[in-house]
Amino acid sequence: MDIRVQENAFDLGAEANAFAARQKGVGAVVTFTGIVRDLGEGDLQAMQIEHYPGMTEKAISKIAEEALSRWNLGDILVIHRHGVLRAEDLIMMVATSSRHRVDAFQAAEFLMDYLKSRAPFWKKEVTPEGADWVEAKDEDEDALSRW
Amino acid sequence: MDVLYFAWVRERIGQPKDKVETKAATVRDLVEELRTREERYEAAFADLDALRVAVDQELADFDAPLDGAREVAFFPPMTGG
């Protein structure tokens, strides 16, 4: 299990390759990457991501432990950035490995659903009209009920 | 005990942290104490449905006991991922 909460950018290709290379006896690696979206007309100046140092790492580790207990996985990698990001920057990634793809896919989805509403991050969008906190969506909370 | 604030809770209160001496038995009791401090606290804690709480870095609810707690944090619903 490799959990990283960092301000710096990460190299998706290098991380995915390194993760795949250190797996033993698995037949599948799934990766998911979150990208900063500009939902307006190109007016997103920045996405500020605040987090709760100390709790963030613990909360993600707990979610990852839960995934390891539910599926037959080789390993889990989670990288999540905080600080000031721009449109099209990579915010975060998860990677899972398993003998068969179903476990890797399901665990990656589970990790994403829980990271969205149980890991202490808060996003703020900065546009020419001002800065607004992104509101949590009901469907993100509802998504947890399927697990 | 350290009381931490994040996102718009931090902005409304105007600072990220308070050191609090309290005998509050539960999170809800602590909130009631904080609300009486100043208008900015009242503004931050006006709608508890809009808030989440962690006790010693674990998500908790407003009825959670504070016995022995060292750190309580208040924040809006999380928007990670």
CSV table of C-alpha atoms in Angstrom, one decimal:
chain,number,residue,atom,x,y,z
A,1,MET,CA,0.0,0.0,0.0
A,2,ASP,CA,1.4,3.3,-1.1
A,3,ILE,CA,-0.5,6.5,0.0
A,4,ARG,CA,0.9,9.9,-0.9
A,5,VAL,CA,-0.6,13.3,-0.2
A,6,GLN,CA,1.5,15.9,-1.9
A,7,GLU,CA,1.6,19.4,-3.3
A,8,ASN,CA,3.8,18.5,-6.2
A,9,ALA,CA,2.7,17.2,-9.6
A,10,PHE,CA,3.1,13.5,-10.4
A,11,ASP,CA,4.0,11.7,-13.6
A,12,LEU,CA,1.0,9.4,-14.4
A,13,GLY,CA,2.9,7.3,-16.9
A,14,ALA,CA,6.0,6.9,-14.7
A,15,GLU,CA,3.8,6.1,-11.6
A,16,ALA,CA,1.6,3.6,-13.5
A,17,ASN,CA,4.7,1.8,-14.9
A,18,ALA,CA,6.5,1.7,-11.6
A,19,PHE,CA,3.4,0.3,-9.9
A,20,ALA,CA,3.0,-2.4,-12.6
A,21,ALA,CA,6.7,-3.3,-12.5
A,22,ARG,CA,6.7,-4.0,-8.8
A,23,GLN,CA,3.7,-6.4,-8.9
A,24,LYS,CA,4.3,-10.1,-8.6
A,25,GLY,CA,1.8,-12.7,-9.7
A,26,VAL,CA,-1.0,-10.4,-10.8
A,27,GLY,CA,-2.8,-10.4,-14.1
A,28,ALA,CA,-4.4,-6.9,-14.0
A,29,VAL,CA,-3.5,-3.3,-13.2
A,30,VAL,CA,-6.3,-0.7,-13.2
A,31,THR,CA,-5.5,3.0,-12.9
A,32,PHE,CA,-7.9,6.0,-12.5
A,33,THR,CA,-6.8,9.6,-12.8
A,34,GLY,CA,-8.8,12.7,-11.8
A,35,ILE,CA,-8.2,15.9,-13.8
A,36,VAL,CA,-9.1,19.5,-13.0
A,37,ARG,CA,-12.1,20.4,-15.1
A,38,ASP,CA,-13.1,23.8,-16.3
A,39,LEU,CA,-16.9,23.6,-16.3
A,40,GLY,CA,-17.3,27.3,-17.4
A,41,GLU,CA,-16.1,28.9,-20.6
A,42,GLY,CA,-12.5,28.7,-19.9
A,43,ASP,CA,-12.6,31.0,-16.9
A,44,LEU,CA,-11.3,28.7,-14.2
A,45,GLN,CA,-8.2,30.5,-12.9
A,46,ALA,CA,-7.3,28.0,-10.2
A,47,MET,CA,-8.6,25.1,-8.2
A,48,GLN,CA,-7.4,25.4,-4.6
A,49,ILE,CA,-7.4,22.1,-2.7
A,50,GLU,CA,-7.3,22.3,1.1
A,51,HIS,CA,-6.8,19.2,3.3
A,52,TYR,CA,-6.5,18.1,6.9
A,53,PRO,CA,-2.8,17.1,7.4
A,54,GLY,CA,-2.6,14.0,9.5
A,55,MET,CA,-6.2,12.9,9.1
A,56,THR,CA,-6.0,12.8,5.3
A,57,GLU,CA,-3.3,10.1,5.3
A,58,LYS,CA,-5.1,8.1,8.0
A,59,ALA,CA,-8.5,8.4,6.2
A,60,ILE,CA,-7.1,7.2,2.9
A,61,SER,CA,-5.2,4.4,4.5
A,62,LYS,CA,-8.4,3.2,6.2
A,63,ILE,CA,-10.2,3.2,2.9
A,64,ALA,CA,-7.4,1.3,1.2
A,65,GLU,CA,-7.3,-1.3,4.1
A,66,GLU,CA,-11.0,-1.8,3.6
A,67,ALA,CA,-10.5,-2.3,-0.2
A,68,LEU,CA,-7.7,-4.9,0.6
A,69,SER,CA,-10.1,-6.8,2.9
A,70,ARG,CA,-12.9,-6.8,0.4
A,71,TRP,CA,-11.1,-7.8,-2.8
A,72,ASN,CA,-8.3,-10.1,-3.8
A,73,LEU,CA,-5.7,-7.4,-4.5
A,74,GLY,CA,-2.0,-7.4,-5.0
A,75,ASP,CA,-1.5,-3.7,-4.1
A,76,ILE,CA,-3.0,-0.2,-4.0
A,77,LEU,CA,-1.4,3.1,-4.9
A,78,VAL,CA,-3.2,6.4,-4.1
A,79,ILE,CA,-1.7,9.9,-4.9
A,80,HIS,CA,-3.7,13.0,-4.1
A,81,ARG,CA,-2.5,16.5,-4.5
A,82,HIS,CA,-3.4,19.6,-2.5
A,83,GLY,CA,-2.5,23.3,-3.1
A,84,VAL,CA,-3.2,25.4,-6.1
A,85,LEU,CA,-3.9,23.6,-9.4
A,86,ARG,CA,-5.0,24.7,-12.9
A,87,ALA,CA,-7.4,23.4,-15.4
A,88,GLU,CA,-6.2,20.1,-16.9
A,89,ASP,CA,-3.7,19.5,-14.1
A,90,LEU,CA,-3.9,15.9,-12.7
A,91,ILE,CA,-5.4,16.0,-9.2
A,92,MET,CA,-5.1,12.4,-8.1
A,93,MET,CA,-4.6,8.8,-9.2
A,94,VAL,CA,-5.4,5.4,-7.9
A,95,ALA,CA,-3.9,2.2,-9.1
A,96,THR,CA,-5.0,-1.3,-8.1
A,97,SER,CA,-3.6,-4.7,-9.0
A,98,SER,CA,-5.1,-8.2,-8.8
A,99,ARG,CA,-5.0,-11.6,-10.4
A,100,HIS,CA,-8.2,-10.9,-12.3
A,101,ARG,CA,-9.5,-7.6,-13.6
A,102,VAL,CA,-12.9,-7.6,-11.9
A,103,ASP,CA,-11.3,-7.2,-8.4
A,104,ALA,CA,-9.0,-4.4,-9.7
A,105,PHE,CA,-11.8,-2.5,-11.4
A,106,GLN,CA,-14.2,-2.8,-8.5
A,107,ALA,CA,-11.6,-1.9,-5.9
A,108,ALA,CA,-10.6,1.2,-7.9
A,109,GLU,CA,-14.2,2.3,-8.1
A,110,PHE,CA,-14.7,1.7,-4.4
A,111,LEU,CA,-11.6,3.8,-3.6
A,112,MET,CA,-12.8,6.6,-5.8
A,113,ASP,CA,-16.3,6.7,-4.2
A,114,TYR,CA,-14.8,6.8,-0.7
A,115,LEU,CA,-12.1,9.3,-1.5
A,116,LYS,CA,-14.7,11.7,-2.8
A,117,SER,CA,-16.7,12.0,0.4
A,118,ARG,CA,-14.6,10.4,3.2
A,119,ALA,CA,-11.1,11.8,2.6
A,120,PRO,CA,-10.8,15.3,4.1
A,121,PHE,CA,-10.2,17.4,1.0
A,122,TRP,CA,-12.1,20.6,0.1
A,123,LYS,CA,-12.0,22.2,-3.4
A,124,LYS,CA,-12.4,25.9,-4.1
A,125,GLU,CA,-12.8,27.2,-7.7
A,126,VAL,CA,-11.4,30.6,-8.5
A,127,THR,CA,-12.9,32.4,-11.5
A,128,PRO,CA,-13.1,36.1,-12.5
A,129,GLU,CA,-16.4,36.3,-10.6
A,130,GLY,CA,-14.7,35.2,-7.3
A,131,ALA,CA,-13.8,32.1,-5.4
A,132,ASP,CA,-16.4,29.5,-4.4
A,133,TRP,CA,-16.1,26.2,-2.4
A,134,VAL,CA,-17.2,23.2,-4.5
A,135,GLU,CA,-20.3,21.7,-2.8
A,136,ALA,CA,-20.5,18.0,-2.1
A,137,LYS,CA,-23.1,16.3,-4.3
A,138,ASP,CA,-25.9,14.1,-3.0
A,139,GLU,CA,-25.0,11.5,-5.6
A,140,ASP,CA,-21.5,11.2,-4.2
A,141,GLU,CA,-22.9,10.3,-0.8
A,142,ASP,CA,-25.5,8.0,-2.4
A,143,ALA,CA,-22.7,6.2,-4.3
A,144,LEU,CA,-21.4,4.8,-1.0
A,145,SER,CA,-24.5,2.8,-0.4
A,146,ARG,CA,-23.8,0.4,-3.3
A,147,TRP,CA,-20.8,-0.9,-1.4
B,1,MET,CA,-8.0,20.7,23.4
B,2,ASP,CA,-7.3,21.9,19.9
B,3,VAL,CA,-10.3,22.9,17.8
B,4,LEU,CA,-9.5,23.0,14.0
B,5,TYR,CA,-11.6,24.6,11.2
B,6,PHE,CA,-11.3,23.9,7.5
B,7,ALA,CA,-12.7,25.3,4.2
B,8,TRP,CA,-15.5,27.8,4.7
B,9,VAL,CA,-15.8,27.1,8.4
B,10,ARG,CA,-12.2,28.4,8.8
B,11,GLU,CA,-13.1,31.4,6.6
B,12,ARG,CA,-16.2,32.3,8.6
B,13,ILE,CA,-14.4,32.0,11.9
B,14,GLY,CA,-11.4,33.8,10.5
B,15,GLN,CA,-8.7,31.5,11.9
B,16,PRO,CA,-7.7,27.8,11.4
B,17,LYS,CA,-7.5,26.9,15.1
B,18,ASP,CA,-8.5,27.6,18.7
B,19,LYS,CA,-7.1,26.3,21.9
B,20,VAL,CA,-10.1,25.6,24.1
B,21,GLU,CA,-10.5,24.7,27.8
B,22,THR,CA,-13.8,22.9,28.0
B,23,LYS,CA,-15.8,20.5,30.1
B,24,ALA,CA,-18.2,19.9,27.2
B,25,ALA,CA,-19.3,16.2,27.3
B,26,THR,CA,-20.1,15.9,23.6
B,27,VAL,CA,-19.3,17.6,20.3
B,28,ARG,CA,-22.8,19.2,20.4
B,29,ASP,CA,-22.0,20.7,23.8
B,30,LEU,CA,-18.7,22.1,22.5
B,31,VAL,CA,-20.5,23.6,19.5
B,32,GLU,CA,-23.0,25.4,21.9
B,33,GLU,CA,-20.0,26.8,23.9
B,34,LEU,CA,-18.3,28.0,20.7
B,35,ARG,CA,-21.5,29.6,19.4
B,36,THR,CA,-21.8,31.9,22.4
B,37,ARG,CA,-18.3,33.3,21.8
B,38,GLU,CA,-18.8,35.8,19.0
B,39,GLU,CA,-21.0,36.4,16.0
B,40,ARG,CA,-18.5,34.8,13.6
B,41,TYR,CA,-18.8,31.5,15.5
B,42,GLU,CA,-22.5,31.7,15.5
B,43,ALA,CA,-22.3,32.2,11.7
B,44,ALA,CA,-20.1,29.2,11.2
B,45,PHE,CA,-22.2,26.9,13.4
B,46,ALA,CA,-25.7,28.1,12.4
B,47,ASP,CA,-26.6,25.0,10.4
B,48,LEU,CA,-25.1,21.8,11.8
B,49,ASP,CA,-26.5,19.7,8.9
B,50,ALA,CA,-24.0,21.5,6.7
B,51,LEU,CA,-21.1,20.5,8.9
B,52,ARG,CA,-19.1,17.4,9.5
B,53,VAL,CA,-16.9,16.7,12.6
B,54,ALA,CA,-13.8,14.7,13.3
B,55,VAL,CA,-12.7,13.7,16.9
B,56,ASP,CA,-8.9,12.9,17.1
B,57,GLN,CA,-8.8,12.7,13.3
B,58,GLU,CA,-11.7,10.2,13.0
B,59,LEU,CA,-15.0,11.1,11.5
B,60,ALA,CA,-17.6,11.3,14.3
B,61,ASP,CA,-21.1,12.6,14.9
B,62,PHE,CA,-22.3,15.5,17.0
B,63,ASP,CA,-23.3,13.2,19.9
B,64,ALA,CA,-19.8,11.8,20.1
B,65,PRO,CA,-18.3,12.0,23.6
B,66,LEU,CA,-15.3,14.3,24.1
B,67,ASP,CA,-13.9,12.4,27.0
B,68,GLY,CA,-10.1,12.5,26.6
B,69,ALA,CA,-10.3,14.0,23.1
B,70,ARG,CA,-7.3,16.1,22.1
B,71,GLU,CA,-8.3,17.4,18.7
B,72,VAL,CA,-11.8,18.2,17.3
B,73,ALA,CA,-12.2,19.5,13.7
B,74,PHE,CA,-15.2,21.1,12.0
B,75,PHE,CA,-15.6,21.3,8.2
B,76,PRO,CA,-18.1,21.1,5.4
B,77,PRO,CA,-18.8,17.8,3.6
B,78,MET,CA,-15.6,16.7,1.9
B,79,THR,CA,-14.9,17.0,-1.9
B,80,GLY,CA,-12.0,14.9,-2.6
B,81,GLY,CA,-11.1,12.8,-5.7
